[in-house]
mmCIF file of C-alpha atoms in Angstrom:
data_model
loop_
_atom_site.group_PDB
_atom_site.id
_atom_site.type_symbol
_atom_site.label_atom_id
_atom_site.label_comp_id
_atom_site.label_asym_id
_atom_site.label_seq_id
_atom_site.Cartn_x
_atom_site.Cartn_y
_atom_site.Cartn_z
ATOM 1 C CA UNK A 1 0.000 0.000 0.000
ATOM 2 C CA UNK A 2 0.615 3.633 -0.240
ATOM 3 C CA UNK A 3 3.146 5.211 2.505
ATOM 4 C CA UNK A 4 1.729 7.725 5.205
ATOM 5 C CA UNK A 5 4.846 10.020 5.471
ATOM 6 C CA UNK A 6 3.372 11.780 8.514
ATOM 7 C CA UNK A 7 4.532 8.469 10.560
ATOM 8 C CA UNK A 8 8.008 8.735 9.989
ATOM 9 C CA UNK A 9 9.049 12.196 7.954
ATOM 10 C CA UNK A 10 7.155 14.567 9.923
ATOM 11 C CA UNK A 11 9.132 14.908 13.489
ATOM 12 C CA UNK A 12 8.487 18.047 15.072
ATOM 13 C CA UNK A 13 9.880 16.845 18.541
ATOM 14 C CA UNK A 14 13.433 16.468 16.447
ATOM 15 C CA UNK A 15 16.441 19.145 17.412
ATOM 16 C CA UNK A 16 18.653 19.702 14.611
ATOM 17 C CA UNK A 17 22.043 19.270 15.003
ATOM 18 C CA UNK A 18 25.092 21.604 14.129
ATOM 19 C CA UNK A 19 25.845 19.380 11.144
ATOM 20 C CA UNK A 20 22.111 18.930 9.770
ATOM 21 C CA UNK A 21 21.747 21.174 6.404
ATOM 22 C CA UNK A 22 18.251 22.613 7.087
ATOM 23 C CA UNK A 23 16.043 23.955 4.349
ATOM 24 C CA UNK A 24 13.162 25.987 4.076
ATOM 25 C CA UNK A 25 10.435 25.155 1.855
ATOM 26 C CA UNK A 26 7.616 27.567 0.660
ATOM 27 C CA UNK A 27 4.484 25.309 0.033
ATOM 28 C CA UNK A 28 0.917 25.221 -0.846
ATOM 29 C CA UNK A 29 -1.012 21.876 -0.179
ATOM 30 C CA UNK A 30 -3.880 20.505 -2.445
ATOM 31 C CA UNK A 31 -7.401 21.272 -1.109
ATOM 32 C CA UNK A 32 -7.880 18.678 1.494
ATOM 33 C CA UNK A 33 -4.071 18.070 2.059
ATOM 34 C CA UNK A 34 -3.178 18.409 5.758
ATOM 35 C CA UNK A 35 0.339 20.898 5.749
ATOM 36 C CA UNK A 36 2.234 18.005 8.091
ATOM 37 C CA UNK A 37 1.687 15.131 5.105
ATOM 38 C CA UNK A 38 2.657 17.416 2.776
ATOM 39 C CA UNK A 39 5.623 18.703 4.385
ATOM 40 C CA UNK A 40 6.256 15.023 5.222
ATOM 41 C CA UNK A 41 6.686 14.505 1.710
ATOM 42 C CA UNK A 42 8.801 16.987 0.801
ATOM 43 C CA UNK A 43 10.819 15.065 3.222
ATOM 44 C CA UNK A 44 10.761 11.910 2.377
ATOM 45 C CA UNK A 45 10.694 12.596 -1.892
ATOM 46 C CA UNK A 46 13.908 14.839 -0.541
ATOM 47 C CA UNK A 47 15.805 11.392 0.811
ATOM 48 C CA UNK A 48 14.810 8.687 1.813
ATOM 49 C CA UNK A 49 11.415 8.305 0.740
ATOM 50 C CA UNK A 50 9.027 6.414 -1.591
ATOM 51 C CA UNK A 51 5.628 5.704 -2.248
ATOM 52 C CA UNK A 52 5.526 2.558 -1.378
ATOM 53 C CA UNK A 53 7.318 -0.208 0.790
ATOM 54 C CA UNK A 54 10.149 -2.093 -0.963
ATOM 55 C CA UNK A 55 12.069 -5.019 0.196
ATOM 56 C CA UNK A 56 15.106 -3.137 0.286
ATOM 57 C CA UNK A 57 13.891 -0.784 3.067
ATOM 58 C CA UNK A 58 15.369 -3.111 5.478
ATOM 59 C CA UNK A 59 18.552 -3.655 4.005
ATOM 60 C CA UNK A 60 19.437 -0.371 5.472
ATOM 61 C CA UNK A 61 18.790 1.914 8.437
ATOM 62 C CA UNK A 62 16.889 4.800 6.589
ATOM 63 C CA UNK A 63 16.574 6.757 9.432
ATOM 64 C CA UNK A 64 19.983 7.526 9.648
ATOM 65 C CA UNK A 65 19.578 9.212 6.458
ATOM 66 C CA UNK A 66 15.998 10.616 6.295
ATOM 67 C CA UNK A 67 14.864 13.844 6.179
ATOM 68 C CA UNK A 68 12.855 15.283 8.575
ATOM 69 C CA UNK A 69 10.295 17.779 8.376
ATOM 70 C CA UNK A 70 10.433 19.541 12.220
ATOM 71 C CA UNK A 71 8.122 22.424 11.501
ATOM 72 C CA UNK A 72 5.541 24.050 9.627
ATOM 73 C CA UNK A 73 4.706 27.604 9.962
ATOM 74 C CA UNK A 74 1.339 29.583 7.778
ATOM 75 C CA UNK A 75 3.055 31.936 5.724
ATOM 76 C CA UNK A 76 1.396 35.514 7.479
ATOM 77 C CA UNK A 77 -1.403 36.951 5.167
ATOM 78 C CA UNK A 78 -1.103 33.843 3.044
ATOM 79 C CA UNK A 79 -4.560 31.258 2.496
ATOM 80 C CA UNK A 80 -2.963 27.575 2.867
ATOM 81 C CA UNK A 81 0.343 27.977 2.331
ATOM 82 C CA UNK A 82 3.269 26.892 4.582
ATOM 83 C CA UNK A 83 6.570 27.353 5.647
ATOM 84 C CA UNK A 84 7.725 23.489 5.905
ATOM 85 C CA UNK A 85 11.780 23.242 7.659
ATOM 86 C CA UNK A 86 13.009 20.031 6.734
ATOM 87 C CA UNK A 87 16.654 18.828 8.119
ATOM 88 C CA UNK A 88 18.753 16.582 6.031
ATOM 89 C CA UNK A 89 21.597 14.318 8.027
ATOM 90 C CA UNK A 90 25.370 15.069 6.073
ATOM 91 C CA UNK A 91 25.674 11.382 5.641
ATOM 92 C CA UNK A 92 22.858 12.021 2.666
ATOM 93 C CA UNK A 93 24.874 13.813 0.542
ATOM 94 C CA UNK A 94 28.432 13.029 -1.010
ATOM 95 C CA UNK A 95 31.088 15.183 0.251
ATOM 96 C CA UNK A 96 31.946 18.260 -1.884
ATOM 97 C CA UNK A 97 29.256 17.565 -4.327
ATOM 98 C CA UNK A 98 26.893 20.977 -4.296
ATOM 99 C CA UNK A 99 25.227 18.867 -7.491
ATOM 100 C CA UNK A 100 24.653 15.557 -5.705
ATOM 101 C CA UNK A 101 23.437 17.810 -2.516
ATOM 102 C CA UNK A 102 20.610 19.987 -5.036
ATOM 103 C CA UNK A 103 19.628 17.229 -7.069
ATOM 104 C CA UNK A 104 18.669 15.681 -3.665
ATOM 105 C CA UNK A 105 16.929 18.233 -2.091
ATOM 106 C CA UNK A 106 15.262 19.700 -4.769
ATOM 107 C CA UNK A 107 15.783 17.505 -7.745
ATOM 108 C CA UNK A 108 12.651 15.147 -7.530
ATOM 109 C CA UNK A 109 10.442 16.834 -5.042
ATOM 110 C CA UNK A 110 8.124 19.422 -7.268
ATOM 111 C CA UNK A 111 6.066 17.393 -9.206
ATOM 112 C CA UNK A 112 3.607 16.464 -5.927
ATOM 113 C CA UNK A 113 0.474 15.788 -7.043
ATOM 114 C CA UNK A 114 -0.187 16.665 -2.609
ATOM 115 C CA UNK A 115 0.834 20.081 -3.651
ATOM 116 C CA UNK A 116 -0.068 22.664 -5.594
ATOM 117 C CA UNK A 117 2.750 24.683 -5.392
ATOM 118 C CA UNK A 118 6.340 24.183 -3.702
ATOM 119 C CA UNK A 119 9.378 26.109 -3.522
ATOM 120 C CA UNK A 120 12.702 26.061 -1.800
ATOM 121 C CA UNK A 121 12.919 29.985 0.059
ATOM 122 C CA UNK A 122 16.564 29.240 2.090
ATOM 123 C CA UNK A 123 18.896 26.529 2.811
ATOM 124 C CA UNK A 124 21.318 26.427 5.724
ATOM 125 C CA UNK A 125 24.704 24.588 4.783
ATOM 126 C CA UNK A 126 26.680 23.953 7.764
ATOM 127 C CA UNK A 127 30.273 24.705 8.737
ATOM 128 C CA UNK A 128 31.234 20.605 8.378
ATOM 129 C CA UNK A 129 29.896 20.112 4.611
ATOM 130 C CA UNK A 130 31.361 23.173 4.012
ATOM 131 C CA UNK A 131 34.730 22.225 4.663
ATOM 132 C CA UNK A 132 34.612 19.306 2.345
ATOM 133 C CA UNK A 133 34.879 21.496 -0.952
ATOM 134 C CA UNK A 134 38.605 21.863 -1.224
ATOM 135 C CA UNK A 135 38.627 24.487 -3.535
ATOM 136 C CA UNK A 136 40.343 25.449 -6.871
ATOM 137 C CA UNK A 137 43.948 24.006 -7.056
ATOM 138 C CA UNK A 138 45.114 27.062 -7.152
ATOM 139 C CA UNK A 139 44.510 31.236 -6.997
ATOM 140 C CA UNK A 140 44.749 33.878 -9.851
ATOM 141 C CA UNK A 141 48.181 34.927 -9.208
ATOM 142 C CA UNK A 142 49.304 31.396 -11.161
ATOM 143 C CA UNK A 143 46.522 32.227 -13.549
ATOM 144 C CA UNK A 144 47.673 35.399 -14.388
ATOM 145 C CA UNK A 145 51.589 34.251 -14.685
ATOM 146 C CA UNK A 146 50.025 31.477 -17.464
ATOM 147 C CA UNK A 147 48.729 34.141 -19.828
ATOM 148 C CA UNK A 148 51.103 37.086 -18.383
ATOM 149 C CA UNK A 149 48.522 39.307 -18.274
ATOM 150 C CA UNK A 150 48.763 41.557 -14.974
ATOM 151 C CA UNK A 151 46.852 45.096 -13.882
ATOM 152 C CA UNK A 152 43.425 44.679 -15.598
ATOM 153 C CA UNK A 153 40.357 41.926 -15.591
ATOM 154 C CA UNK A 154 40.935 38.473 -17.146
ATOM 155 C CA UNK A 155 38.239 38.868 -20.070
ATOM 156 C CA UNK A 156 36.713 35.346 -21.477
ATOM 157 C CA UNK A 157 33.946 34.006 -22.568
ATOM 158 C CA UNK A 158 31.751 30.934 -23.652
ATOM 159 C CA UNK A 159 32.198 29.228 -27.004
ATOM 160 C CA UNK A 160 28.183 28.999 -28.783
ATOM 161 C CA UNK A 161 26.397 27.281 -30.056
ATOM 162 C CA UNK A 162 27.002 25.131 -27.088
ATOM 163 C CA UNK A 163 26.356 21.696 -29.296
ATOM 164 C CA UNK A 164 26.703 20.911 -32.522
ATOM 165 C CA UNK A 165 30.036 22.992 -34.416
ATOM 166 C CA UNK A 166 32.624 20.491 -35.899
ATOM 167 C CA UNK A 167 36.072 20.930 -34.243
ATOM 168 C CA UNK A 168 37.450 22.782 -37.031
ATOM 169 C CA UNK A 169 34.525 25.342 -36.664
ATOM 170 C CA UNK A 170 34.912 25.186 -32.772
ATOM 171 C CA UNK A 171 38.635 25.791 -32.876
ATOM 172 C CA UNK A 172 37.795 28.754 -35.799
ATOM 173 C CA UNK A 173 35.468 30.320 -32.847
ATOM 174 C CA UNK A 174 38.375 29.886 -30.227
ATOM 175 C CA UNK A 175 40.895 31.147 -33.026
ATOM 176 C CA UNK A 176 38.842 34.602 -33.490
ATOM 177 C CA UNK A 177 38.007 34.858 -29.491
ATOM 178 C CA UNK A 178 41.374 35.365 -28.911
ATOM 179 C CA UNK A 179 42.680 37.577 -31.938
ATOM 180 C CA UNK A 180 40.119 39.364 -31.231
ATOM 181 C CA UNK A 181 41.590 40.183 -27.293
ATOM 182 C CA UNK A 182 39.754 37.999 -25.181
ATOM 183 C CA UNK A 183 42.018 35.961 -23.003
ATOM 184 C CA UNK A 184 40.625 32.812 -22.741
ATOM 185 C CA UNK A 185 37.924 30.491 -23.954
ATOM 186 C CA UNK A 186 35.812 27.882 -21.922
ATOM 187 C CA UNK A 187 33.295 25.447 -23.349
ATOM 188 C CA UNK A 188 29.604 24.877 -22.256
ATOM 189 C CA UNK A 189 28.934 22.630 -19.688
ATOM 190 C CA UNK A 190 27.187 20.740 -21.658
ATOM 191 C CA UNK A 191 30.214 19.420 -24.005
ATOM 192 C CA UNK A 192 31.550 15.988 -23.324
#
């Protein structure tokens, strides 16, 4: 059958902890939808959660990784809409991964048929995740020596089309980038 989040994603007796990363959700309930099951959702579709009970639920202690919803406040001079503060455990989320931490926390959780409208207003990110992005291998002092350019802004820019030129029409684009004074070229994301 069906899950009832409420009995295990909607703790308001929980106390976050200095390592939770807590975020703040913005949400508006289907007619009929009490605001605890629907922030209990956003919850669960946020970790740990689904729809229905699997064998593999006990294969694993999901409450060490759950989310929690611990509160909902009415948004002031708002009809049925909610403030819904949900705490996620650090063990969720892969270290220095601000994509694997997003795509869990908001990645899968807006398309609630228990909600008419949802969306993400703040997140906290603690001190302790923090610390596991190690940063760029270096600063712009060993930039700057690579192109010897010194006393101005490094100018760039994004190659476009993003998909689709031939690498003799990319590197033409690159080519004419920098005779033209730019001093470096980066490709879309999107190019593998």
């Amino acid at each position: 059958g069906v899950k009832d989040y409420r009995l295990t994603y909607y703790t308001p007796q929980y106390e976050t902890k200095d390592t939770d990363i807590l975020a703040a959700f913005r949400m508006t309930p289907q007619p009929g939808v009490p605001a605890e099951e629907a922030g209990a959702a956003v919850a669960a579709e946020s970790s740990t959660g689904t729809w229905t009970t699997v064998w593999t639920d006990g294969l694993t202690s999901l409450d060490r990784y759950k989310g929690r919803c611990y509160d909902i406040e009415p948004v002031a001079g708002e009809e049925n809409q909610y403030i819904a503060y949900v705490a996620y455990p650090l063990d969720l989320f892969e270290e220095g991964s601000v994509t694997n931490m997003l795509t869990s926390i908001v990645g899968n959780v807006f398309g609630f048929k228990a909600l008419r409208a949802l969306r993400l207003e703040d997140l906290r990110i603690p001190p302790a995740y923090s610390k596991t992005f190690i940063g760029p291998p270096h600063g712009i002092q060993v930039e700057r020596d690579k192109l010897n350019k010194y006393g101005r802004p490094l100018l760039g820019c994004t190659i476009k089309p993003k998909l689709g030129l031939s690498a003799k029409n990319y590197g033409r684009a690159v080519y004419e980038c920098l005779r033209g004074g730019l001093d470096f070229t980066k490709d879309d994301e999107n190019v593998n």
